[in-house]
Amino acid sequence: MIRRRLFAAFLALLLVGGVETARAEPQQMVAAAHPQAVEAGLEVLARGGTAIDAAVAVQMMLGVVEPQASGIGGGGFLLYYDGATRAITAYDGREAAPAGATPTMFLDANGKPRPFREVVASGISVGVPGAVALLELAQREHGRLAWSSLFGTSIAAARNGFAVSSRLADWLNQVKPFRDEPAARATYYNADGSPKKEGDRVVNAPLADTMQLLADKGNVILREGPIAEEMVARVRSHVRPGTLSLADLASYKPIKRAALCGPYRLWTICGMGPPSSGGLAILQALAILEPFELWHDQPNDLRSIHLIAETSRLVFADRARYVDDPAYTPVPVDKLLAPTYLDQRRKLISPDRSMGPQSPVPPGYVEHGTSHMTIVDRQGNAVSFTTTIEQPFGSLMMVGGFILNNELTDFSPVAERDGKPVANRVEPGKRPRSSMSPTFVLNKGGGLVLAVGSAGGQRIIGDTLQALIGMLDWNLSAQAALDLPRVLNMNGPTELEEKGDLAALAGRLRALGHEVQVRRHEGGLTAIRREGDGWGGGADPRRDGVAKGD
Ligand code: DON
């Protein structure tokens, strides 16, 4: 009897032990827009790499398997959290306008903005790329593994082939003119000119060669030499040429900036300051929303949705008016975040009536080709990196197996309005205003609580804001917060995502005076948040991504 009891107790111990092991939270994690990119990051972490080492591998693999969204020819913004010192560094690898940029470069002979598609698919829109320069600098400062060891899985995927994802197949179908680019035609299309379908194999040997050169020599191969010369030649020989020069490529420098941080309830929120508008807009929005105590509401309550839409409208009005490259036009960040100013802005919000569009917003171009990755390693370091070539397949030009960005379409197409210079006008060497919003949330002690960010052009700001509110106010898991149906307002109509149960609020929002549009939403969030002793992650269900850890 006693022996049987002892045996039962032993069995119970074993079981409890087993359950605990099964429940142990991941201690390191990668969340990105494609499962193969996540695996590339995990492979680096498994070799003892840090979050930034993994970010290099994730970016390289994204350039192979998600070429429509980001890559060697693009730019981005990366926040790095150092687990030992709890310091945050913001790296700005935003593309820059060439020295030959002029105020009229986006206008036709009559002084009117040229059609958007014409400017996207042109040499005019190609900015000096900065993504690899950024990664090289950040990896030199925070990496542990050799730079050259971070490219292996991506080179193999490009050389041996990878399966086309559903999203890549969709974009190949939608962006028909990409087929006219000979290198694209040879890579992503069949002999009869039809685009590759989901599951078809793609080999990109020129990209494998470029990545091998990057592994061996570093970013210098994009600053000088044959690949740099070809980028310049392609941009300048386009039927709608740009002015990109070898001097532009050679003089580009990523910039280390202070993260832009501010309070929200129990936490400190840190994001990317100008030339991105993301960090500022999110901090303004959270400060305006805080006294409304959203945590009392359920995620889809009319009150919260109305307040989020109205707040978003206000911050987009400021974004349009003030945010520019700070090296060219001072951005009054402190004034825009001053509590007295935000109190005034909050007073414009009525609980039962929409205020409607606020003072004119210069029409910007709208976008769709970006990726966000979120990574934490065992040492507690973290990366939140939004990386882009702007539109799907960027400028539709390929060099060395990668796609040249069309980031300069993020500038205002006109340089002045009513005789006055507008914010975000194009100038030589300037970085265009972005909405990219890599974000960290810290607790009072400076410990990392969560990391998040998104793709989605100007909708990045609302997506990231809503994900933050979901996790912080409604205490949702990272995945549940990313699954929430979206409400967005860019100082125009209030957009409700057609999928999910938010669209049911359209009538009640219209009754409050909102102009409502129910629409499909692209998304592109990834997030990782503290869960128990480890991390839980999420990837946007609207895209191909996953979050995975161990
Ligand atoms: O920097 C920006 O705000 C844009 N160029 C980002 C473009 C984008 O997110 C496209 N998304 N899917």
XYZ file of C-alpha atoms and ligand atoms in Angstrom:
562
model
C 0.000 0.000 0.000
C 2.684 2.450 1.079
C 4.756 1.465 -1.902
C 1.798 2.042 -4.163
C 1.227 5.511 -2.644
C 4.876 6.378 -2.990
C 4.730 5.276 -6.591
C 1.606 7.447 -7.183
C 3.319 10.463 -5.580
C 6.391 9.861 -7.742
C 4.168 9.630 -10.826
C 2.407 12.857 -9.851
C 5.754 14.615 -9.411
C 6.859 13.420 -12.811
C 3.626 14.638 -14.373
C 3.769 18.042 -12.677
C 7.394 18.340 -13.727
C 6.392 17.374 -17.251
C 3.584 19.893 -17.370
C 5.895 22.614 -16.102
C 8.456 21.840 -18.769
C 5.750 21.942 -21.437
C 4.532 25.289 -20.101
C 7.941 26.960 -19.901
C 7.803 30.230 -21.808
C 10.180 30.746 -24.716
C 13.335 32.599 -23.725
C 14.099 33.825 -27.232
C 11.774 34.564 -30.101
C 11.571 35.832 -33.673
C 8.404 37.262 -35.252
C 8.514 38.194 -38.934
C 6.397 38.231 -42.074
C 7.532 34.851 -43.471
C 8.190 31.490 -41.697
C 11.513 30.977 -43.519
C 12.732 34.366 -42.328
C 11.789 33.398 -38.764
C 13.748 30.134 -39.135
C 16.771 32.052 -40.445
C 16.647 34.250 -37.343
C 16.234 31.292 -34.969
C 19.193 29.533 -36.599
C 21.388 32.518 -35.741
C 20.043 32.684 -32.169
C 20.724 28.963 -31.757
C 24.386 29.634 -32.613
C 24.574 32.179 -29.789
C 23.860 35.228 -31.921
C 22.199 38.299 -30.451
C 18.921 39.825 -31.592
C 20.803 42.073 -34.025
C 22.736 39.151 -35.507
C 19.376 37.460 -36.064
C 17.930 40.639 -37.608
C 20.599 40.563 -40.340
C 19.672 36.981 -41.215
C 15.939 37.728 -41.106
C 16.368 40.731 -43.415
C 18.437 38.725 -45.884
C 15.865 35.926 -45.985
C 12.977 38.399 -46.344
C 14.763 39.820 -49.384
C 14.685 36.334 -50.890
C 11.201 35.075 -49.959
C 9.285 38.349 -49.502
C 11.020 40.453 -52.190
C 7.924 42.598 -52.742
C 8.267 44.166 -49.298
C 11.883 44.810 -48.304
C 15.485 44.064 -49.117
C 18.979 45.224 -49.940
C 17.670 48.055 -52.122
C 15.494 49.588 -49.390
C 15.702 51.329 -46.042
C 14.248 51.203 -42.561
C 14.280 52.173 -38.912
C 15.529 49.855 -36.171
C 15.257 50.134 -32.397
C 17.721 48.116 -30.354
C 17.229 47.329 -26.662
C 20.351 46.305 -24.781
C 19.358 43.752 -22.140
C 22.413 44.465 -19.967
C 22.294 48.279 -19.872
C 18.558 48.709 -20.669
C 19.587 51.399 -23.161
C 17.717 51.898 -26.430
C 19.412 52.988 -29.645
C 17.420 54.123 -32.669
C 19.077 53.478 -36.029
C 17.888 55.511 -39.015
C 18.608 53.741 -42.307
C 16.048 55.774 -44.215
C 16.693 56.286 -47.914
C 17.908 59.746 -48.865
C 17.126 61.941 -51.866
C 20.075 62.295 -54.248
C 22.059 65.546 -54.366
C 20.412 66.261 -57.728
C 16.845 66.339 -56.278
C 14.793 69.407 -57.239
C 11.478 70.821 -55.944
C 9.785 70.088 -59.280
C 10.963 66.507 -59.771
C 7.495 65.023 -59.089
C 5.664 67.522 -61.359
C 4.731 67.405 -65.036
C 5.307 70.142 -67.607
C 2.190 71.968 -66.375
C 3.394 71.997 -62.777
C 0.866 69.328 -61.690
C 1.893 66.191 -59.720
C 2.642 63.364 -62.137
C 0.440 60.255 -61.856
C 1.537 58.226 -58.837
C 2.176 54.946 -60.722
C 4.400 56.775 -63.210
C 6.572 58.109 -60.418
C 6.702 54.790 -58.562
C 7.939 52.948 -61.661
C 10.716 55.385 -62.463
C 14.240 56.455 -61.662
C 12.789 59.574 -60.046
C 11.563 57.716 -56.972
C 14.720 55.747 -56.145
C 16.357 56.893 -52.920
C 19.870 56.023 -51.747
C 19.338 52.678 -49.979
C 20.112 52.465 -46.262
C 18.880 49.123 -44.869
C 22.191 47.244 -45.163
C 24.240 50.249 -43.999
C 21.991 50.405 -40.919
C 22.342 46.687 -40.204
C 26.110 46.799 -40.654
C 26.430 49.634 -38.119
C 24.024 48.108 -35.571
C 25.572 44.635 -35.928
C 29.077 46.059 -35.469
C 27.899 47.675 -32.229
C 25.702 44.905 -30.802
C 26.429 41.680 -32.669
C 28.335 38.697 -31.327
C 28.754 36.444 -34.359
C 30.880 37.237 -37.400
C 28.947 39.339 -39.955
C 29.980 36.878 -42.678
C 28.244 34.017 -40.823
C 24.784 35.603 -41.023
C 24.016 35.037 -44.708
C 24.311 31.260 -45.179
C 20.673 30.155 -45.051
C 19.524 33.062 -47.237
C 22.212 32.437 -49.849
C 21.194 28.765 -49.935
C 17.503 29.663 -50.331
C 18.231 32.083 -53.178
C 20.582 29.668 -54.936
C 18.682 26.399 -54.459
C 15.196 27.837 -54.694
C 12.271 28.610 -52.425
C 8.503 28.142 -52.659
C 6.433 31.194 -53.648
C 4.151 32.255 -50.778
C 0.490 33.078 -51.325
C 1.182 36.737 -50.729
C 4.075 36.921 -53.197
C 1.874 35.136 -55.738
C -0.901 37.702 -55.117
C 1.389 40.652 -55.642
C 2.921 39.136 -58.804
C -0.627 38.904 -60.106
C -1.533 42.433 -59.131
C 1.582 44.377 -60.140
C 1.513 43.471 -63.839
C 4.247 45.874 -65.076
C 6.874 44.117 -62.929
C 7.043 41.535 -65.716
C 8.543 44.153 -68.037
C 11.694 44.242 -65.932
C 13.945 41.614 -67.564
C 15.551 40.414 -64.314
C 12.102 40.078 -62.723
C 10.764 38.254 -65.744
C 13.656 35.768 -65.558
C 13.108 35.189 -61.833
C 9.421 35.383 -60.947
C 7.678 34.427 -64.227
C 7.341 31.294 -66.321
C 8.643 31.013 -69.882
C 5.178 31.935 -71.209
C 5.206 35.156 -69.147
C 2.681 34.005 -66.561
C 3.602 34.837 -62.952
C 4.730 32.009 -60.671
C 1.973 30.687 -58.442
C 1.861 29.789 -54.763
C 4.150 26.806 -54.171
C 6.114 27.225 -57.428
C 9.873 27.359 -57.009
C 11.936 30.465 -57.585
C 15.719 30.583 -57.871
C 17.472 33.960 -57.598
C 21.159 33.279 -58.327
C 22.099 36.968 -58.801
C 20.757 37.693 -55.296
C 22.744 34.749 -53.891
C 25.876 36.260 -55.509
C 25.119 39.740 -54.119
C 24.555 38.327 -50.615
C 27.842 36.373 -50.845
C 29.614 39.642 -51.686
C 27.857 41.379 -48.792
C 28.919 38.560 -46.467
C 32.542 38.794 -47.656
C 32.959 42.544 -48.022
C 30.057 44.292 -46.317
C 27.951 47.277 -47.351
C 30.833 48.817 -49.329
C 29.649 46.823 -52.363
C 26.528 49.008 -52.450
C 28.592 52.199 -52.198
C 31.126 51.549 -54.957
C 31.980 48.955 -57.591
C 29.910 47.134 -60.190
C 26.615 46.831 -58.238
C 26.692 50.510 -57.269
C 27.497 51.442 -60.877
C 24.620 49.352 -62.158
C 22.158 50.964 -59.713
C 23.207 54.396 -60.950
C 23.037 53.343 -64.608
C 19.550 51.854 -64.214
C 18.148 54.921 -62.457
C 19.676 57.327 -64.966
C 18.742 55.377 -68.097
C 15.079 54.856 -67.134
C 12.569 56.523 -69.492
C 11.693 58.640 -66.483
C 15.230 59.053 -65.161
C 16.440 60.021 -61.714
C 19.669 61.732 -60.718
C 21.150 59.089 -58.368
C 24.959 59.200 -58.570
C 27.918 57.213 -57.282
C 28.694 60.166 -55.005
C 25.204 59.817 -53.453
C 25.785 56.122 -52.779
C 29.296 56.666 -51.400
C 28.281 59.482 -49.053
C 25.200 57.814 -47.460
C 25.424 57.311 -43.700
C 22.974 55.623 -41.329
C 22.236 57.871 -38.351
C 22.092 56.924 -34.679
C 19.334 58.869 -32.963
C 17.862 59.030 -29.482
C 14.647 57.032 -29.245
C 11.577 59.179 -28.701
C 10.027 58.138 -25.373
C 7.007 59.188 -23.362
C 4.713 57.913 -20.611
C 1.487 55.946 -20.907
C -0.202 54.791 -17.712
C 2.305 52.460 -15.989
C 4.749 52.329 -18.849
C 7.279 54.177 -20.970
C 6.681 53.932 -24.703
C 9.726 54.381 -26.975
C 9.575 54.830 -30.728
C 11.244 56.377 -33.743
C 11.407 60.157 -33.966
C 11.632 62.251 -37.153
C 12.105 61.729 -40.037
C 9.570 59.080 -39.076
C 6.264 60.403 -37.858
C 5.452 57.086 -36.169
C 6.879 57.534 -32.672
C 5.571 61.073 -32.293
C 2.074 60.248 -33.549
C 1.784 57.213 -31.256
C 3.023 59.119 -28.185
C 0.621 61.988 -28.919
C -2.280 59.595 -29.421
C -1.637 57.661 -26.215
C -1.303 60.885 -24.202
C -4.575 62.212 -25.622
C -6.331 58.893 -24.937
C -4.995 58.213 -21.424
C -7.618 60.188 -19.431
C -10.396 58.348 -21.294
C -9.287 55.172 -19.473
C -9.819 52.793 -22.375
C -9.110 49.825 -20.115
C -12.681 50.083 -18.847
C -13.937 49.166 -22.332
C -14.044 45.944 -24.297
C -11.960 45.903 -27.517
C -14.816 46.657 -29.933
C -16.830 49.062 -27.781
C -18.211 51.993 -29.737
C -16.769 54.475 -27.233
C -13.199 53.242 -27.694
C -13.491 52.979 -31.463
C -14.847 56.536 -31.692
C -12.116 57.887 -29.385
C -9.311 56.076 -31.226
C -10.575 57.376 -34.601
C -10.916 60.982 -33.372
C -7.510 60.961 -31.674
C -5.909 59.503 -34.754
C -7.435 62.272 -36.860
C -5.828 64.896 -34.624
C -2.361 63.379 -34.677
C -2.467 62.969 -38.458
C -3.220 66.675 -38.831
C -0.066 67.481 -36.804
C 1.942 64.880 -38.683
C 1.079 66.467 -42.037
C 1.868 69.952 -40.873
C 5.044 69.472 -38.847
C 6.956 66.224 -39.487
C 9.946 66.554 -41.757
C 13.601 65.496 -41.831
C 14.967 67.321 -38.751
C 18.268 68.007 -40.534
C 16.317 70.327 -42.872
C 13.338 71.636 -40.909
C 13.189 71.636 -37.121
C 10.273 69.512 -35.890
C 8.737 70.945 -32.666
C 8.617 67.531 -30.993
C 8.654 68.862 -27.421
C 5.845 71.327 -28.108
C 3.774 68.656 -29.836
C 4.185 66.396 -26.798
C 3.673 69.106 -24.154
C 0.825 68.143 -21.773
C -0.809 71.586 -22.107
C -0.878 71.273 -25.909
C -2.263 67.739 -25.767
C -4.910 68.877 -23.253
C -6.056 71.450 -25.837
C -6.164 68.798 -28.539
C -8.127 66.428 -26.295
C -10.746 69.138 -25.705
C -11.602 69.005 -29.427
C -12.901 65.463 -28.943
C -16.583 65.144 -28.158
C -17.822 61.809 -26.797
C -20.924 61.885 -28.988
C -19.984 63.729 -32.174
C -17.173 63.351 -34.707
C -15.229 66.566 -35.287
C -14.745 65.717 -38.986
C -11.513 66.306 -40.913
C -9.163 68.812 -39.283
C -7.324 71.581 -41.203
C -6.152 70.521 -44.655
C -3.816 67.569 -44.945
C -1.497 67.785 -47.951
C -2.296 64.747 -50.097
C 0.586 62.298 -49.772
C 1.089 59.219 -51.830
C -0.205 56.013 -50.155
C 1.877 52.809 -49.913
C 2.021 48.912 -49.578
C 5.514 47.183 -49.498
C 7.094 46.833 -46.080
C 7.955 44.252 -43.411
C 8.277 44.441 -39.657
C 10.387 42.036 -37.571
C 10.483 41.714 -33.786
C 13.238 39.695 -32.078
C 14.315 38.945 -28.501
C 17.342 36.874 -27.510
C 18.283 34.939 -24.362
C 20.349 37.827 -23.025
C 17.288 40.079 -23.012
C 18.355 42.151 -26.035
C 15.622 43.058 -28.493
C 15.149 44.413 -32.000
C 12.109 46.138 -33.475
C 12.884 46.790 -37.151
C 10.616 48.082 -39.897
C 12.157 47.667 -43.319
C 10.777 48.717 -46.673
C 11.177 49.244 -50.389
C 7.921 51.316 -50.275
C 5.469 49.956 -52.909
C 5.220 46.199 -53.637
C 8.343 45.524 -55.778
C 9.492 49.138 -55.173
C 10.410 50.983 -58.366
C 10.018 47.716 -60.366
C 13.753 47.784 -61.198
C 16.155 45.003 -60.190
C 19.933 45.102 -59.812
C 22.011 42.188 -58.508
C 18.841 40.180 -57.783
C 17.357 42.826 -55.460
C 14.713 45.480 -56.073
C 15.387 49.215 -56.045
C 13.124 51.182 -53.698
C 10.672 53.926 -54.691
C 10.930 55.572 -51.270
C 11.091 59.130 -52.607
C 7.352 58.948 -53.317
C 7.012 59.415 -49.535
C 7.919 63.089 -50.108
C 5.127 65.572 -50.716
C 4.730 65.711 -54.507
C 4.509 69.509 -54.352
C 7.089 71.706 -52.636
C 4.765 74.592 -51.800
C 1.112 75.355 -51.344
C -0.410 78.855 -51.490
C 3.109 80.187 -51.941
C 4.327 78.618 -48.692
C 6.822 75.735 -48.467
C 5.180 72.519 -47.228
C 6.601 70.112 -44.680
C 8.204 67.034 -46.250
C 9.031 68.796 -49.528
C 11.865 67.138 -51.425
C 15.368 68.613 -51.010
C 18.826 67.278 -51.927
C 20.070 64.662 -49.456
C 16.838 64.780 -47.413
C 15.084 61.715 -45.936
C 11.358 61.535 -46.707
C 8.809 61.504 -43.910
C 7.916 57.969 -42.881
C 5.142 56.359 -40.848
C 7.277 53.431 -39.743
C 6.797 52.859 -36.027
C 9.119 50.308 -34.431
C 8.144 50.509 -30.753
C 9.286 49.262 -27.351
C 7.315 49.411 -24.102
C 9.266 49.484 -20.840
C 8.160 49.059 -17.241
C 9.073 51.519 -14.492
C 12.416 49.824 -13.957
C 13.315 50.069 -17.637
C 12.662 46.372 -18.267
C 11.295 45.438 -21.669
C 7.563 44.646 -21.599
C 6.897 44.364 -25.307
C 8.131 45.162 -28.810
C 5.880 45.809 -31.782
C 5.694 47.424 -35.235
C 4.014 47.058 -38.602
C 3.953 47.470 -42.343
C 1.112 49.357 -44.017
C 2.237 52.831 -45.066
C 0.367 55.557 -43.211
C -1.831 52.873 -41.646
C 1.219 51.648 -39.703
C 0.536 54.303 -37.074
C -3.052 53.244 -36.353
C -2.225 49.544 -36.522
C 0.593 49.926 -34.016
C -1.492 52.191 -31.768
C -4.357 49.716 -31.699
C -1.998 46.793 -31.025
C -0.521 48.730 -28.083
C -3.972 49.512 -26.687
C -4.945 45.859 -27.145
C -1.968 44.594 -25.183
C -1.678 47.361 -22.553
C -5.295 48.346 -21.884
C -7.185 45.204 -22.741
C -4.420 42.868 -21.619
C -4.650 40.739 -24.741
C -1.879 38.363 -25.757
C 0.340 39.607 -28.581
C -1.500 37.388 -31.061
C -4.977 38.387 -29.873
C -4.063 42.089 -30.085
C -2.837 41.622 -33.663
C -5.985 39.680 -34.576
C -8.285 42.576 -33.539
C -10.228 44.085 -36.433
C -8.867 47.511 -37.285
C -10.193 51.024 -36.967
C -8.130 53.730 -38.673
C -8.426 57.428 -39.308
C -5.814 59.418 -41.207
C -7.731 62.670 -40.809
C -10.334 61.668 -43.364
C -12.937 58.923 -43.244
C -12.983 56.440 -40.378
C -11.922 53.097 -41.846
C -13.323 49.869 -40.420
C -11.845 46.544 -41.449
C -14.410 44.482 -43.369
C -13.290 41.213 -41.792
C -14.260 40.673 -38.157
C -17.036 42.199 -36.110
C -16.032 45.871 -36.158
C -17.830 46.652 -39.430
C -21.084 46.156 -37.512
C -20.397 49.511 -35.812
C -20.539 51.421 -39.122
C -24.130 52.626 -38.638
C -23.573 53.817 -35.065
C -20.367 55.640 -36.042
C -22.185 57.311 -38.948
C -24.803 58.442 -36.449
C -21.948 60.152 -34.521
C -20.981 61.996 -37.696
C -18.148 59.804 -38.942
C -17.779 59.278 -42.655
C -17.224 55.503 -42.554
C -15.464 53.296 -45.086
C -15.545 49.530 -44.611
C -12.489 48.124 -46.366
C -10.047 45.280 -46.676
C -6.964 45.735 -44.535
C -3.401 44.628 -45.402
C -1.779 44.894 -41.992
C 1.722 43.597 -41.288
C 2.208 43.723 -37.515
C 4.540 41.538 -35.526
C 4.875 41.708 -31.746
C 6.537 40.002 -28.809
C 5.473 40.601 -25.215
C 6.562 39.439 -21.806
C 4.527 36.416 -20.746
C 5.342 34.770 -17.435
C 9.076 34.185 -17.276
C 9.507 34.348 -21.016
C 7.982 35.744 -24.174
C 4.814 35.333 -26.200
C 4.623 36.474 -29.793
C 2.226 37.279 -32.575
C 2.256 37.830 -36.327
C -0.431 39.543 -38.370
C -2.968 36.956 -39.570
C -3.467 39.121 -42.675
C 0.016 38.128 -43.886
C 2.243 35.029 -44.096
C 4.210 35.638 -40.902
C 4.684 33.675 -37.693
C 6.175 34.171 -34.237
C 8.296 31.325 -32.942
C 10.625 30.816 -30.016
C 12.234 28.270 -27.740
O 8.038 54.862 -44.695
C 6.847 54.707 -44.857
O 6.022 55.142 -44.097
C 6.374 53.944 -46.069
N 7.303 54.030 -47.140
C 6.118 52.536 -45.685
C 5.488 51.759 -46.815
C 4.710 50.600 -46.333
O 4.560 50.383 -45.160
C 4.062 49.732 -47.284
N 3.383 48.656 -46.576
N 2.969 47.661 -46.565
